[in-house]
Coordinates of N, CA and C and ligand atoms in Angstrom, one line a residue:
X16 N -38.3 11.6 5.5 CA -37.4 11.2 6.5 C -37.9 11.6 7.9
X17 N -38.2 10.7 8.7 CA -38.5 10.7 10.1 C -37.6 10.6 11.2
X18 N -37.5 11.5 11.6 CA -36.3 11.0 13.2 C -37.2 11.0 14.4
X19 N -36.7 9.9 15.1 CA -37.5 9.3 15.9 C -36.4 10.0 17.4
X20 N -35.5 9.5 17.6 CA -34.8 9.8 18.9 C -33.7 10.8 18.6
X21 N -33.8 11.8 19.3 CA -31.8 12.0 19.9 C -31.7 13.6 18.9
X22 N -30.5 14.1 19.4 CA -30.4 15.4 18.4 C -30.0 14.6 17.0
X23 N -29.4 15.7 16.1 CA -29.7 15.6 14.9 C -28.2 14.3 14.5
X24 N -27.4 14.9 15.0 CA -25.9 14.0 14.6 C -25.3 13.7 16.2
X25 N -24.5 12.8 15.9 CA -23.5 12.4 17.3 C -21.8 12.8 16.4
X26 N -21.7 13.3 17.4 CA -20.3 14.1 17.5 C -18.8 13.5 18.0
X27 N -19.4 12.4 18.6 CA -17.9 11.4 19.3 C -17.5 10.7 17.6
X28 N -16.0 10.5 17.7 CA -15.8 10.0 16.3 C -15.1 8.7 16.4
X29 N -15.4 8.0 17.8 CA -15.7 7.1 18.2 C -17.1 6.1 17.5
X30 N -18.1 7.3 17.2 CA -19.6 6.9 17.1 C -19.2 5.6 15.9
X31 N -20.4 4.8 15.9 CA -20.9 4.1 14.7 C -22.2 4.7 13.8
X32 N -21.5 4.6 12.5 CA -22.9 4.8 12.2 C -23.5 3.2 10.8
X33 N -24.8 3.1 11.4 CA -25.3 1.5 11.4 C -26.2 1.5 10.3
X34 N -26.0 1.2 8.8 CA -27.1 1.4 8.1 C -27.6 -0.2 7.7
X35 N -28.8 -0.4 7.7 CA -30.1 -1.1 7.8 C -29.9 -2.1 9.1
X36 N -31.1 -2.1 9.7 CA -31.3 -2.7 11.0 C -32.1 -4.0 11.0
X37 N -31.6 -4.4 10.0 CA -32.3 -5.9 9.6 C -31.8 -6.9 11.2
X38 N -31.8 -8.5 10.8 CA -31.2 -9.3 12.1 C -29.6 -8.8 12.1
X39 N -28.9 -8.9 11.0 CA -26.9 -8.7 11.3 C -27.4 -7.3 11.9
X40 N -27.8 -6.2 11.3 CA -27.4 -4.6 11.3 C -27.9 -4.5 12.8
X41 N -28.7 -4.7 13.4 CA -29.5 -4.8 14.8 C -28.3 -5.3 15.8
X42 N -28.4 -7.1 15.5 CA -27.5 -7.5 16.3 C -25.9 -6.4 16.6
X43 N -25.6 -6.0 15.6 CA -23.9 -5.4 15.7 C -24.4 -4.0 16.5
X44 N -25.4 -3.3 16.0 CA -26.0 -2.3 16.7 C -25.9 -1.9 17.8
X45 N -26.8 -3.4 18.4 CA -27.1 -3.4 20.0 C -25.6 -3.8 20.7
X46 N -24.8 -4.4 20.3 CA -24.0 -5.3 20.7 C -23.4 -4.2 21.0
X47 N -23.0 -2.5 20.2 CA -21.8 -1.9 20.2 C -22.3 -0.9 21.0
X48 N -23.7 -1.1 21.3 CA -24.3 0.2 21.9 C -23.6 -0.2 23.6
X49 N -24.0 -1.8 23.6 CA -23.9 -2.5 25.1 C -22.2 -2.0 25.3
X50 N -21.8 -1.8 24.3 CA -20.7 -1.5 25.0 C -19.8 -0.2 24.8
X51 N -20.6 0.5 24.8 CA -21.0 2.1 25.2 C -20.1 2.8 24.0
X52 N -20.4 2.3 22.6 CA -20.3 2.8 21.6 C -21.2 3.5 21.2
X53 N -21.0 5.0 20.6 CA -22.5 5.7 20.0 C -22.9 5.1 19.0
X54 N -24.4 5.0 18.5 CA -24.4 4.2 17.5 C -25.5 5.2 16.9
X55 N -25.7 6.0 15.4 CA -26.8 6.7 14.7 C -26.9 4.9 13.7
X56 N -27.7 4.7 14.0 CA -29.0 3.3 13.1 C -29.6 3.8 12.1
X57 N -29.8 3.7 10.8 CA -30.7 4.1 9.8 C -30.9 3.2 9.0
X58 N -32.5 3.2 8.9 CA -33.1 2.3 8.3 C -34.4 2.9 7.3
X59 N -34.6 1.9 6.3 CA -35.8 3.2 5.2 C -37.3 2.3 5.8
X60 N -37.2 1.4 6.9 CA -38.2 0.8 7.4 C -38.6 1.3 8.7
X61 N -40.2 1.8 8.4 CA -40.7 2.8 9.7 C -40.6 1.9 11.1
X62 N -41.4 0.9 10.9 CA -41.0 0.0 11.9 C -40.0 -0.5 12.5
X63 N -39.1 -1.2 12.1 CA -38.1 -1.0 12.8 C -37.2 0.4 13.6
X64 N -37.2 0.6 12.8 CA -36.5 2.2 13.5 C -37.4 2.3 15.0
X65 N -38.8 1.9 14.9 CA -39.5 2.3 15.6 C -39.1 1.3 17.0
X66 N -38.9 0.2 16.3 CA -38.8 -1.0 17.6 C -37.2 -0.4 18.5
X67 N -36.4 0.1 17.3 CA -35.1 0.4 17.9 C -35.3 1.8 18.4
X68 N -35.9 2.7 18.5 CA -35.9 4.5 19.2 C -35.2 3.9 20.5
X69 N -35.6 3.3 21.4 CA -35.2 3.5 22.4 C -34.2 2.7 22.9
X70 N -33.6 1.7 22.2 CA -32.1 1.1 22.2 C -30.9 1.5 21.7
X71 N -30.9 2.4 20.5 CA -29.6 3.0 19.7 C -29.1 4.2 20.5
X72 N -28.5 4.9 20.3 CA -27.8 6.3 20.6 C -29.1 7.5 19.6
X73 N -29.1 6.9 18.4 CA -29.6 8.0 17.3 C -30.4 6.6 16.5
X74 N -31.8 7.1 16.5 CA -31.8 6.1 15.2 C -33.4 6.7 14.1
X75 N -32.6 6.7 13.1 CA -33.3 7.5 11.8 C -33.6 7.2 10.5
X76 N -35.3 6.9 10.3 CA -35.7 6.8 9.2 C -35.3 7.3 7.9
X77 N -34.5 6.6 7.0 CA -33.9 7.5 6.3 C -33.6 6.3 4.4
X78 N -33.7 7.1 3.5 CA -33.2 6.0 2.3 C -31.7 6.4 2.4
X79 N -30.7 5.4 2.8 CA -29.3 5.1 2.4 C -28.8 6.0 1.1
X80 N -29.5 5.5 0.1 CA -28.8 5.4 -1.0 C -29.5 6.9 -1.7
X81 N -29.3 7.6 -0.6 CA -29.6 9.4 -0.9 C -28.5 10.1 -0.5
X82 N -27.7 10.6 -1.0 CA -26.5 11.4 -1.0 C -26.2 12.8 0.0
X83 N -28.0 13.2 -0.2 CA -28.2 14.6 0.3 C -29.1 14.4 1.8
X84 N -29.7 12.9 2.0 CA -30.2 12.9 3.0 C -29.0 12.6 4.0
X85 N -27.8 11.7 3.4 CA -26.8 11.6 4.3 C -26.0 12.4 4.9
X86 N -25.8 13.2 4.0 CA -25.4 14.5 4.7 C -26.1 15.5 5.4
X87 N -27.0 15.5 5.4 CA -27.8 16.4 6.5 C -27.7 15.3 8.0
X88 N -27.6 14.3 7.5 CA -27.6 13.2 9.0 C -25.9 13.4 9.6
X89 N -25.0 14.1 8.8 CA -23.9 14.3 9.2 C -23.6 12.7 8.9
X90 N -23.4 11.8 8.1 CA -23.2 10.5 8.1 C -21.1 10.8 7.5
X91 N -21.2 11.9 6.7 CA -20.4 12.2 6.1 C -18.9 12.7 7.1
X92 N -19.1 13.1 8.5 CA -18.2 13.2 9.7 C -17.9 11.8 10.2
X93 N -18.7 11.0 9.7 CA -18.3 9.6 10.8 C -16.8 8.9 10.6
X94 N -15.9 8.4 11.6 CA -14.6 7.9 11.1 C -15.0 6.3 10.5
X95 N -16.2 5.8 11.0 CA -16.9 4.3 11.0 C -18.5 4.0 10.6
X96 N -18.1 3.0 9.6 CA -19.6 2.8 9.0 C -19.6 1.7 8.9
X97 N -21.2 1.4 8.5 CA -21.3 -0.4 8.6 C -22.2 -0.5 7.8
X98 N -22.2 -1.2 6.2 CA -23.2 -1.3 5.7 C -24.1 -2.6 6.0
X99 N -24.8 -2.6 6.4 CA -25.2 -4.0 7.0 C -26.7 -4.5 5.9
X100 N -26.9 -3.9 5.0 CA -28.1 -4.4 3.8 C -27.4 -5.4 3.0
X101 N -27.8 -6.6 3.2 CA -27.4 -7.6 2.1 C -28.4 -8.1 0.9
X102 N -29.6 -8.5 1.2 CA -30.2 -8.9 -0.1 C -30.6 -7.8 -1.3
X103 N -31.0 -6.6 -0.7 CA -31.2 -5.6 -1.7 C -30.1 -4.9 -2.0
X104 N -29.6 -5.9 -3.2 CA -28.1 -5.7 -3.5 C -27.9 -3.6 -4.4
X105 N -28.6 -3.7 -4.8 CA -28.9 -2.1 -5.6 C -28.5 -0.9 -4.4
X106 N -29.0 -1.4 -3.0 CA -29.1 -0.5 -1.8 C -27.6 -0.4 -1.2
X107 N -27.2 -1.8 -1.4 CA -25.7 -2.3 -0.6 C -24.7 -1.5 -1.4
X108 N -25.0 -1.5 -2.5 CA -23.9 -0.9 -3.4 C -23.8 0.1 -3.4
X109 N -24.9 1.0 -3.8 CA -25.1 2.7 -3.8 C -24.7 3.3 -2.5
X110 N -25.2 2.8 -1.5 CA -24.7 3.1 -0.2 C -23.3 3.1 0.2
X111 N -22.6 1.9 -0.3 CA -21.4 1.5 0.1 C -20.8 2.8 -0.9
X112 N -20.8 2.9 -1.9 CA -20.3 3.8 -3.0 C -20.3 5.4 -1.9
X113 N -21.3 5.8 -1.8 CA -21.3 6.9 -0.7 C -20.8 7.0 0.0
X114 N -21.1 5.8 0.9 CA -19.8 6.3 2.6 C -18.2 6.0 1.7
X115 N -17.9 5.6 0.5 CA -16.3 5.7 0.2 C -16.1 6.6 -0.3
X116 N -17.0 7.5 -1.2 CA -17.2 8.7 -1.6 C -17.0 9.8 -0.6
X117 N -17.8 9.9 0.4 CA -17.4 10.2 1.6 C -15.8 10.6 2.1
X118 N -14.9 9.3 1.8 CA -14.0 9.8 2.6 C -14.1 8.7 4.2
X119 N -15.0 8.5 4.1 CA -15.1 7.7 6.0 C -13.8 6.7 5.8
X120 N -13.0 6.8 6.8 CA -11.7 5.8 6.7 C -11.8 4.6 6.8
X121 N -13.4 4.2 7.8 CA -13.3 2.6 7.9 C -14.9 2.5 7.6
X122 N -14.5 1.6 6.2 CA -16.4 1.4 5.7 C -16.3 -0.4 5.9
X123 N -17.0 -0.6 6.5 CA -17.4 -1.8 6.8 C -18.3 -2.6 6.1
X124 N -18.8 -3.5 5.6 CA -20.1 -3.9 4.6 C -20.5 -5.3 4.8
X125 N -21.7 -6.4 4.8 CA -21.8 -7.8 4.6 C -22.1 -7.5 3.0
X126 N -22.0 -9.3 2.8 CA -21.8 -9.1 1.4 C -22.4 -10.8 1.5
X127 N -24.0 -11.0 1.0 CA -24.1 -12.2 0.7 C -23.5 -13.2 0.0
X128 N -22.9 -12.6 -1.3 CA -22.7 -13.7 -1.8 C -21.1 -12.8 -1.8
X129 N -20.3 -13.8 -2.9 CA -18.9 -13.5 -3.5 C -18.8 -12.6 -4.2
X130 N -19.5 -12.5 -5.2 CA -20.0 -11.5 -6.4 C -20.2 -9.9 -5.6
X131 N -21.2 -9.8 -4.6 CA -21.3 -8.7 -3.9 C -20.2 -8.2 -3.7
X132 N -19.5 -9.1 -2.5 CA -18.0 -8.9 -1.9 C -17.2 -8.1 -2.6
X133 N -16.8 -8.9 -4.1 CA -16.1 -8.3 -5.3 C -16.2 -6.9 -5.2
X134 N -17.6 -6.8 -5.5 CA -18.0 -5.8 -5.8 C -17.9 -4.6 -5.0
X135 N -18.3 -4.9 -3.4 CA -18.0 -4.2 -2.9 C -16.9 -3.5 -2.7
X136 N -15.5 -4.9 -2.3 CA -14.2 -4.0 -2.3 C -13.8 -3.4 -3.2
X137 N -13.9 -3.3 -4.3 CA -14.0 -2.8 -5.8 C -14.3 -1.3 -5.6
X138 N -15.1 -1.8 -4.9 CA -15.8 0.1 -4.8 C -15.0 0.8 -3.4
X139 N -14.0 0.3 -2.8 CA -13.3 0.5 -1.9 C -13.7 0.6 -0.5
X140 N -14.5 -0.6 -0.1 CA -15.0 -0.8 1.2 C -14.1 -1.1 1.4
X141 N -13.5 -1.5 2.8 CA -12.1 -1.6 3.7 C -12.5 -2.8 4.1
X142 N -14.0 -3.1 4.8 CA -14.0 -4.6 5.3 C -14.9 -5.2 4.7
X143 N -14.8 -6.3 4.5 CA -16.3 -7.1 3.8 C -16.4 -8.4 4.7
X144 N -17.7 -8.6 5.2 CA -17.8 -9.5 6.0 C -19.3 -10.7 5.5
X145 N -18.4 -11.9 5.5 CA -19.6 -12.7 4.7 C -20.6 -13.2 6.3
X146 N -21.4 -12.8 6.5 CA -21.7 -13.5 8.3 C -22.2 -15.5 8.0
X147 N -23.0 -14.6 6.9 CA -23.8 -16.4 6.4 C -22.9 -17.3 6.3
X148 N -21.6 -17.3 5.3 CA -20.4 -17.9 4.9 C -19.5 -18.2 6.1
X149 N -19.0 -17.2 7.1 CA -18.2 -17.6 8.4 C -19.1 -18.2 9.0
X150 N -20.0 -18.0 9.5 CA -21.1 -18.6 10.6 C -20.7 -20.0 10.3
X151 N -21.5 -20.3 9.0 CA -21.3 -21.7 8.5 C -20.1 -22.2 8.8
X152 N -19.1 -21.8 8.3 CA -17.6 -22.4 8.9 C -17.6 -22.8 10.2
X153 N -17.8 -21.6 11.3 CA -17.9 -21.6 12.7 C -18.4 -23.1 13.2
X154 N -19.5 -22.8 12.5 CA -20.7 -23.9 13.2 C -20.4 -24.9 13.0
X155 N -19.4 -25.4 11.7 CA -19.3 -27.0 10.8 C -17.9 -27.3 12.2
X156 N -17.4 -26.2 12.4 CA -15.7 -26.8 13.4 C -16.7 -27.3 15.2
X157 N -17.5 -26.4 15.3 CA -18.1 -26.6 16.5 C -18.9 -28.6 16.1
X158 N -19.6 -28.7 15.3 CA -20.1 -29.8 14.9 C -19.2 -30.7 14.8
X159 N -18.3 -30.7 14.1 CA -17.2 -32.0 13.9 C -16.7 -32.4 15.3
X160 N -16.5 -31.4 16.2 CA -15.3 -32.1 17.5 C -16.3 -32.1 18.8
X161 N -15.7 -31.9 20.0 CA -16.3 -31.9 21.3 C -16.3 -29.8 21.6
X162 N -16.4 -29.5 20.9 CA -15.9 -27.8 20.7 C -16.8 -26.9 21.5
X163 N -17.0 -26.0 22.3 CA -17.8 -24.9 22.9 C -17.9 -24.1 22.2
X164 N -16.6 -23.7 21.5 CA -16.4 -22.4 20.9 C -15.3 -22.6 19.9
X165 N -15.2 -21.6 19.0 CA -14.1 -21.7 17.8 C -14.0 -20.1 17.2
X166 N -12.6 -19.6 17.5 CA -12.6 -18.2 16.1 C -11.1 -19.2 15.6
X167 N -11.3 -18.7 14.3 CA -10.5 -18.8 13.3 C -10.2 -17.5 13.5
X168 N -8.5 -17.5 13.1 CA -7.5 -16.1 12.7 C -7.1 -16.6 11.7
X169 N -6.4 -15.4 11.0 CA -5.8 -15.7 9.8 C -4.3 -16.8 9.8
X170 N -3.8 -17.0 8.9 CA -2.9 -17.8 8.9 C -2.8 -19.2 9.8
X171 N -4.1 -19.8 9.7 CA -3.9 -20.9 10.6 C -3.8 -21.0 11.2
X172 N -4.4 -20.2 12.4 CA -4.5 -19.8 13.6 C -6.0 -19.9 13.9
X173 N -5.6 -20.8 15.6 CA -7.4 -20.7 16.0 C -7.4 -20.8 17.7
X174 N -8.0 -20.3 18.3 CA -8.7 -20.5 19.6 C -10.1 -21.7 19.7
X175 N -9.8 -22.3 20.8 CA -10.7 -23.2 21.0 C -11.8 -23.0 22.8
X176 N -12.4 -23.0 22.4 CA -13.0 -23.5 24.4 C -13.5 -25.2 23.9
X177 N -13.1 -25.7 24.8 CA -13.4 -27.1 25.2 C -13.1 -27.7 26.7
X178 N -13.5 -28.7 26.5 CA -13.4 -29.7 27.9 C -12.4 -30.2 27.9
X179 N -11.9 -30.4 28.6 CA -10.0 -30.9 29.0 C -10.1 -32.9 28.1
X180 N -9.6 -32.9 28.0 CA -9.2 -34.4 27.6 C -8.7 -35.6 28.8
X181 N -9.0 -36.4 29.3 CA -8.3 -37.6 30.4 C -7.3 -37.1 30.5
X182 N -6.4 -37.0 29.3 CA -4.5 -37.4 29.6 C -4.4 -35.7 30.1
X183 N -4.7 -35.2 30.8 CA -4.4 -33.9 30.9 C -4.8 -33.2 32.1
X184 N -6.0 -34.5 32.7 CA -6.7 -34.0 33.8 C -5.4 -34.7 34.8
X185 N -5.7 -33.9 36.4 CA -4.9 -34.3 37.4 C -3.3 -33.4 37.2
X186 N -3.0 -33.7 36.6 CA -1.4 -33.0 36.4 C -1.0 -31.2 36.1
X187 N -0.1 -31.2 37.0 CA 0.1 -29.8 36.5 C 0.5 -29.6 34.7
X188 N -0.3 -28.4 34.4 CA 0.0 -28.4 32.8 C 1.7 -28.1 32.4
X189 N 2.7 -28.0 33.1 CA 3.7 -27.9 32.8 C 4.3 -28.8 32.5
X190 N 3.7 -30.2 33.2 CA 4.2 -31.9 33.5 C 3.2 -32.4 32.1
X191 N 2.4 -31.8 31.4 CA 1.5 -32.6 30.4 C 2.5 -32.4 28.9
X192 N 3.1 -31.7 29.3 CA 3.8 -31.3 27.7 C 3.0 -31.4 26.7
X193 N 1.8 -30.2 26.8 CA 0.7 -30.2 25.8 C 1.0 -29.7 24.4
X194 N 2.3 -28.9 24.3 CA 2.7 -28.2 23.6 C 3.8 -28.8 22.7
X195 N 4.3 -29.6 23.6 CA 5.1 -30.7 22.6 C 3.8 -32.2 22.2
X196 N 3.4 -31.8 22.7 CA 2.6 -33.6 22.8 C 1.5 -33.3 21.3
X197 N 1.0 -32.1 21.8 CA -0.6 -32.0 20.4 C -0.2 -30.6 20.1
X198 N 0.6 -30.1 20.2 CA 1.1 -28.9 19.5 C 0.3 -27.4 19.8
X199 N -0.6 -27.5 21.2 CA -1.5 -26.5 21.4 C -1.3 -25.7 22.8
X200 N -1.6 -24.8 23.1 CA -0.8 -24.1 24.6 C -2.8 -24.0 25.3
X201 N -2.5 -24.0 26.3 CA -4.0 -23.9 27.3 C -3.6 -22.6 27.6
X202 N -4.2 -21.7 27.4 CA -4.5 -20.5 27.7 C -5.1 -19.7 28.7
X203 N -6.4 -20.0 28.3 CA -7.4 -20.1 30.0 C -8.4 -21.5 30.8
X204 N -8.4 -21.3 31.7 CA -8.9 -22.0 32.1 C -10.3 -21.7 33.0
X205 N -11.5 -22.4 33.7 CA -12.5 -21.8 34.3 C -13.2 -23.1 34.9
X206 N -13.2 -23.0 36.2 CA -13.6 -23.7 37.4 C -15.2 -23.7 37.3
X207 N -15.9 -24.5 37.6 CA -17.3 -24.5 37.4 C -17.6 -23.7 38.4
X208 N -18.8 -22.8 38.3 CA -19.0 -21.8 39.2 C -18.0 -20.3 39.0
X209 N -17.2 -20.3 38.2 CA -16.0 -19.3 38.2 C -16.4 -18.3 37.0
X210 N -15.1 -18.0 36.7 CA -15.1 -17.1 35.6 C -13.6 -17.8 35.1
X211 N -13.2 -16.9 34.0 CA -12.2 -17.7 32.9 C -10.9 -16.9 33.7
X212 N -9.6 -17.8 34.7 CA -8.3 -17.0 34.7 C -7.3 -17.5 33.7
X213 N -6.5 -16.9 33.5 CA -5.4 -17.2 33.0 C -4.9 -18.9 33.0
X214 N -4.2 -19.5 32.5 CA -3.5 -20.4 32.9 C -1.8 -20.5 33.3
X215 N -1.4 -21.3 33.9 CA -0.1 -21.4 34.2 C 0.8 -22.0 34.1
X216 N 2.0 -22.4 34.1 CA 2.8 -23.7 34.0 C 2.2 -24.6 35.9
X217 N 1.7 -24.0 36.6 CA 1.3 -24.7 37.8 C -0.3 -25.0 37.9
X218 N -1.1 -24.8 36.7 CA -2.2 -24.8 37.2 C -2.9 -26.7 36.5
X219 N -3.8 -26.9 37.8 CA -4.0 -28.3 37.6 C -5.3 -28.3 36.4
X220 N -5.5 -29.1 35.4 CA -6.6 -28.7 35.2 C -7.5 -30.0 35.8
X221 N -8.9 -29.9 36.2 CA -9.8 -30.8 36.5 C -10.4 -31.1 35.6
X222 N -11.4 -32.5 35.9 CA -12.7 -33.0 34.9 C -13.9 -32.3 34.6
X223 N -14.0 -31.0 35.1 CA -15.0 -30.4 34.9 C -14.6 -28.9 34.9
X224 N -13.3 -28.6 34.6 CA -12.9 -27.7 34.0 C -13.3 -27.2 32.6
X225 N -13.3 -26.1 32.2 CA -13.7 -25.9 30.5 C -12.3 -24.7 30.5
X226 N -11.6 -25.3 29.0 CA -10.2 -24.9 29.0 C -10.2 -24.0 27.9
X227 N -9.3 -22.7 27.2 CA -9.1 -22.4 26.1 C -8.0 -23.0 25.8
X228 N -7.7 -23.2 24.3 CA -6.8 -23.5 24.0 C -6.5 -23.1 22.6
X229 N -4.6 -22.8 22.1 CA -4.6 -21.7 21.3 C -3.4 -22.8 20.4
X230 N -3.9 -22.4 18.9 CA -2.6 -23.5 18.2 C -3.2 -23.4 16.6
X231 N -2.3 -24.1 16.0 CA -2.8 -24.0 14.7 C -3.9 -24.8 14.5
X232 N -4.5 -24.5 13.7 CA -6.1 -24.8 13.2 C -6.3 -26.2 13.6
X233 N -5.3 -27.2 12.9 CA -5.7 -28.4 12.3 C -5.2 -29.1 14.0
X234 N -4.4 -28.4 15.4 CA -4.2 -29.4 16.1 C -4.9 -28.8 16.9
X235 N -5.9 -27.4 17.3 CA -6.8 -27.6 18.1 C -8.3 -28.2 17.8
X236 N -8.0 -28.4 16.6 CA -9.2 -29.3 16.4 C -9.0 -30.7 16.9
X237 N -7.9 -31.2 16.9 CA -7.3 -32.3 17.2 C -7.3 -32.8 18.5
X238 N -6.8 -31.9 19.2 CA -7.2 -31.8 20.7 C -8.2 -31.8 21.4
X239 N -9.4 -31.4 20.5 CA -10.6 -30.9 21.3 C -11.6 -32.4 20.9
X240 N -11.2 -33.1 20.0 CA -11.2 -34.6 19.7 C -11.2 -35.6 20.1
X241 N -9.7 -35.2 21.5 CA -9.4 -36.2 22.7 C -10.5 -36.4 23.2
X242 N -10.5 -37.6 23.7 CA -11.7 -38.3 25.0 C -10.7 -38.2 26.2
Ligands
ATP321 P1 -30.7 -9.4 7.6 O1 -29.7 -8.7 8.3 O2 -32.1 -9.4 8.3 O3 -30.3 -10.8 7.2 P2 -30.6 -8.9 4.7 O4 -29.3 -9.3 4.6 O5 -31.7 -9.7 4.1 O6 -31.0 -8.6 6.3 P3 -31.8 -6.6 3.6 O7 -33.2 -7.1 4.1 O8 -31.6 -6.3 2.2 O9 -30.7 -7.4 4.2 O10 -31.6 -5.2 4.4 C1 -31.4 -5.1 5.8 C2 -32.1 -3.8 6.2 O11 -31.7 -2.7 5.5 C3 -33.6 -3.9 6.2 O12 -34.2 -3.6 7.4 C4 -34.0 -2.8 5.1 O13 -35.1 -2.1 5.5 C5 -32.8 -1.9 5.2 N1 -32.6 -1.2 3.9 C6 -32.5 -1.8 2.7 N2 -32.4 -0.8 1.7 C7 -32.3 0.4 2.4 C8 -32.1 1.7 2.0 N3 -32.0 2.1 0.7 N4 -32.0 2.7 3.0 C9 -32.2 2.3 4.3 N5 -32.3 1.1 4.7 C10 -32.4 0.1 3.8

């Protein structure tokens, strides 16, 4: 076991701690560091660890699926974990098994396939996140319509960014009856050159506006459809 950066454990229970730093475990990594989350990174791959020393909070060569190495890393104080190993399914599991063994309240994990998934919450991971499986969704709603952007929520619920539609440009949104007409509310809106404000019952939208917009699944797809 090699440690590359930082004292031995991080102490905020805020912290993350990030196990394998493949493309998902990196990306979430960096992403949480950028936003001044602590993050201890462990990976049983010298190199990478190595490319990450100087972007993580903590980051340490280490095998997961060791009981006694994790506790000396203090992995066992953390409130938050993220299993982020998916193909080496033997690693994902043993691992996952540990941080719930543990006690950590919020175990996080990807899970390539279904089977994994199963498996994992079985073993009482709290979140299971398919990235390959959502992405794909993500990407098929962005392909079908005129879409910028798309999250799905639960219950048939979705946010959209898109480009305003004709019947909607010029008019104040309060006069479009967007909400009776395609069953969707404009949320925000963003002037070319701007940033994203709020929307209003007063605000006009223009032709080169990019709008959010918030509604059940099947009519902001609908909307985002308009020409
Ligand atoms: P990616 O996120 O790149 O798609 P993946 O889903 O293919 O990765 P793996 O390649 O299985 O997942 O693992 C991701 C990372 O986890 C790799 O960098 C690997 O070195 C690391 N890893 C795998 N097993 C262990 C282990 N037992 N201990 C520590 N790190 C591990």
């Amino acid at each position: 076991m090699a440690k590359t950066r930082g004292p031995r454990r991080t102490t905020n229970k805020d912290s993350v701690v990030v196990i394998g730093l493949g493309r998902f475990g990196r990306a979430l990594a960096l992403e949480l560091v950028d936003e001044d989350t602590e993050v201890l990174g462990i990976d049983e791959n010298a190199e990478l660890v190595q490319q990450l020393s100087g972007s993580l909070t903590h980051v340490v060569r280490a095998d997961s699926t060791n009981e006694d190495t994790l506790r000396q890393l203090g992995v066992h104080e953390f409130n938050r974990a993220v299993v982020a190993i998916g193909s080496n399914l033997e690693a994902s599991i043993l691992t996952a098994s540990l941080l719930v063994s543990f006690g950590i309240p919020d175990v996080w994990a990807k899970a390539l396939s279904e089977a994994q998934g199963r498996i994992l919450t079985q073993l009482g991971v709290h979140h299971v996140v398919y990235p390959e499986h959502e992405m794909g969704q993500r990407v098929a709603h962005l392909v079908r319509g005129r879409m910028l952007d798309y999250i799905e929520f639960e219950d048939d619920f979705a946010m959209v960014k898109t480009k305003p539609p004709s019947g909607i440009i010029g008019y104040k949104l309060a006069d479009t009856a967007v909400r009776s007409r395609y069953g969707i509310t404009v949320v925000a809106i963003k002037r070319p050159g701007q940033g994203f404000t709020y929307a209003t019952a007063d605000t006009i939208v223009e032709a080169d506006d990019t709008i959010i917009v918030a509604g059940r699944t099947r009519q902001t797809e609908r909307f985002s459809e308009l020409q």
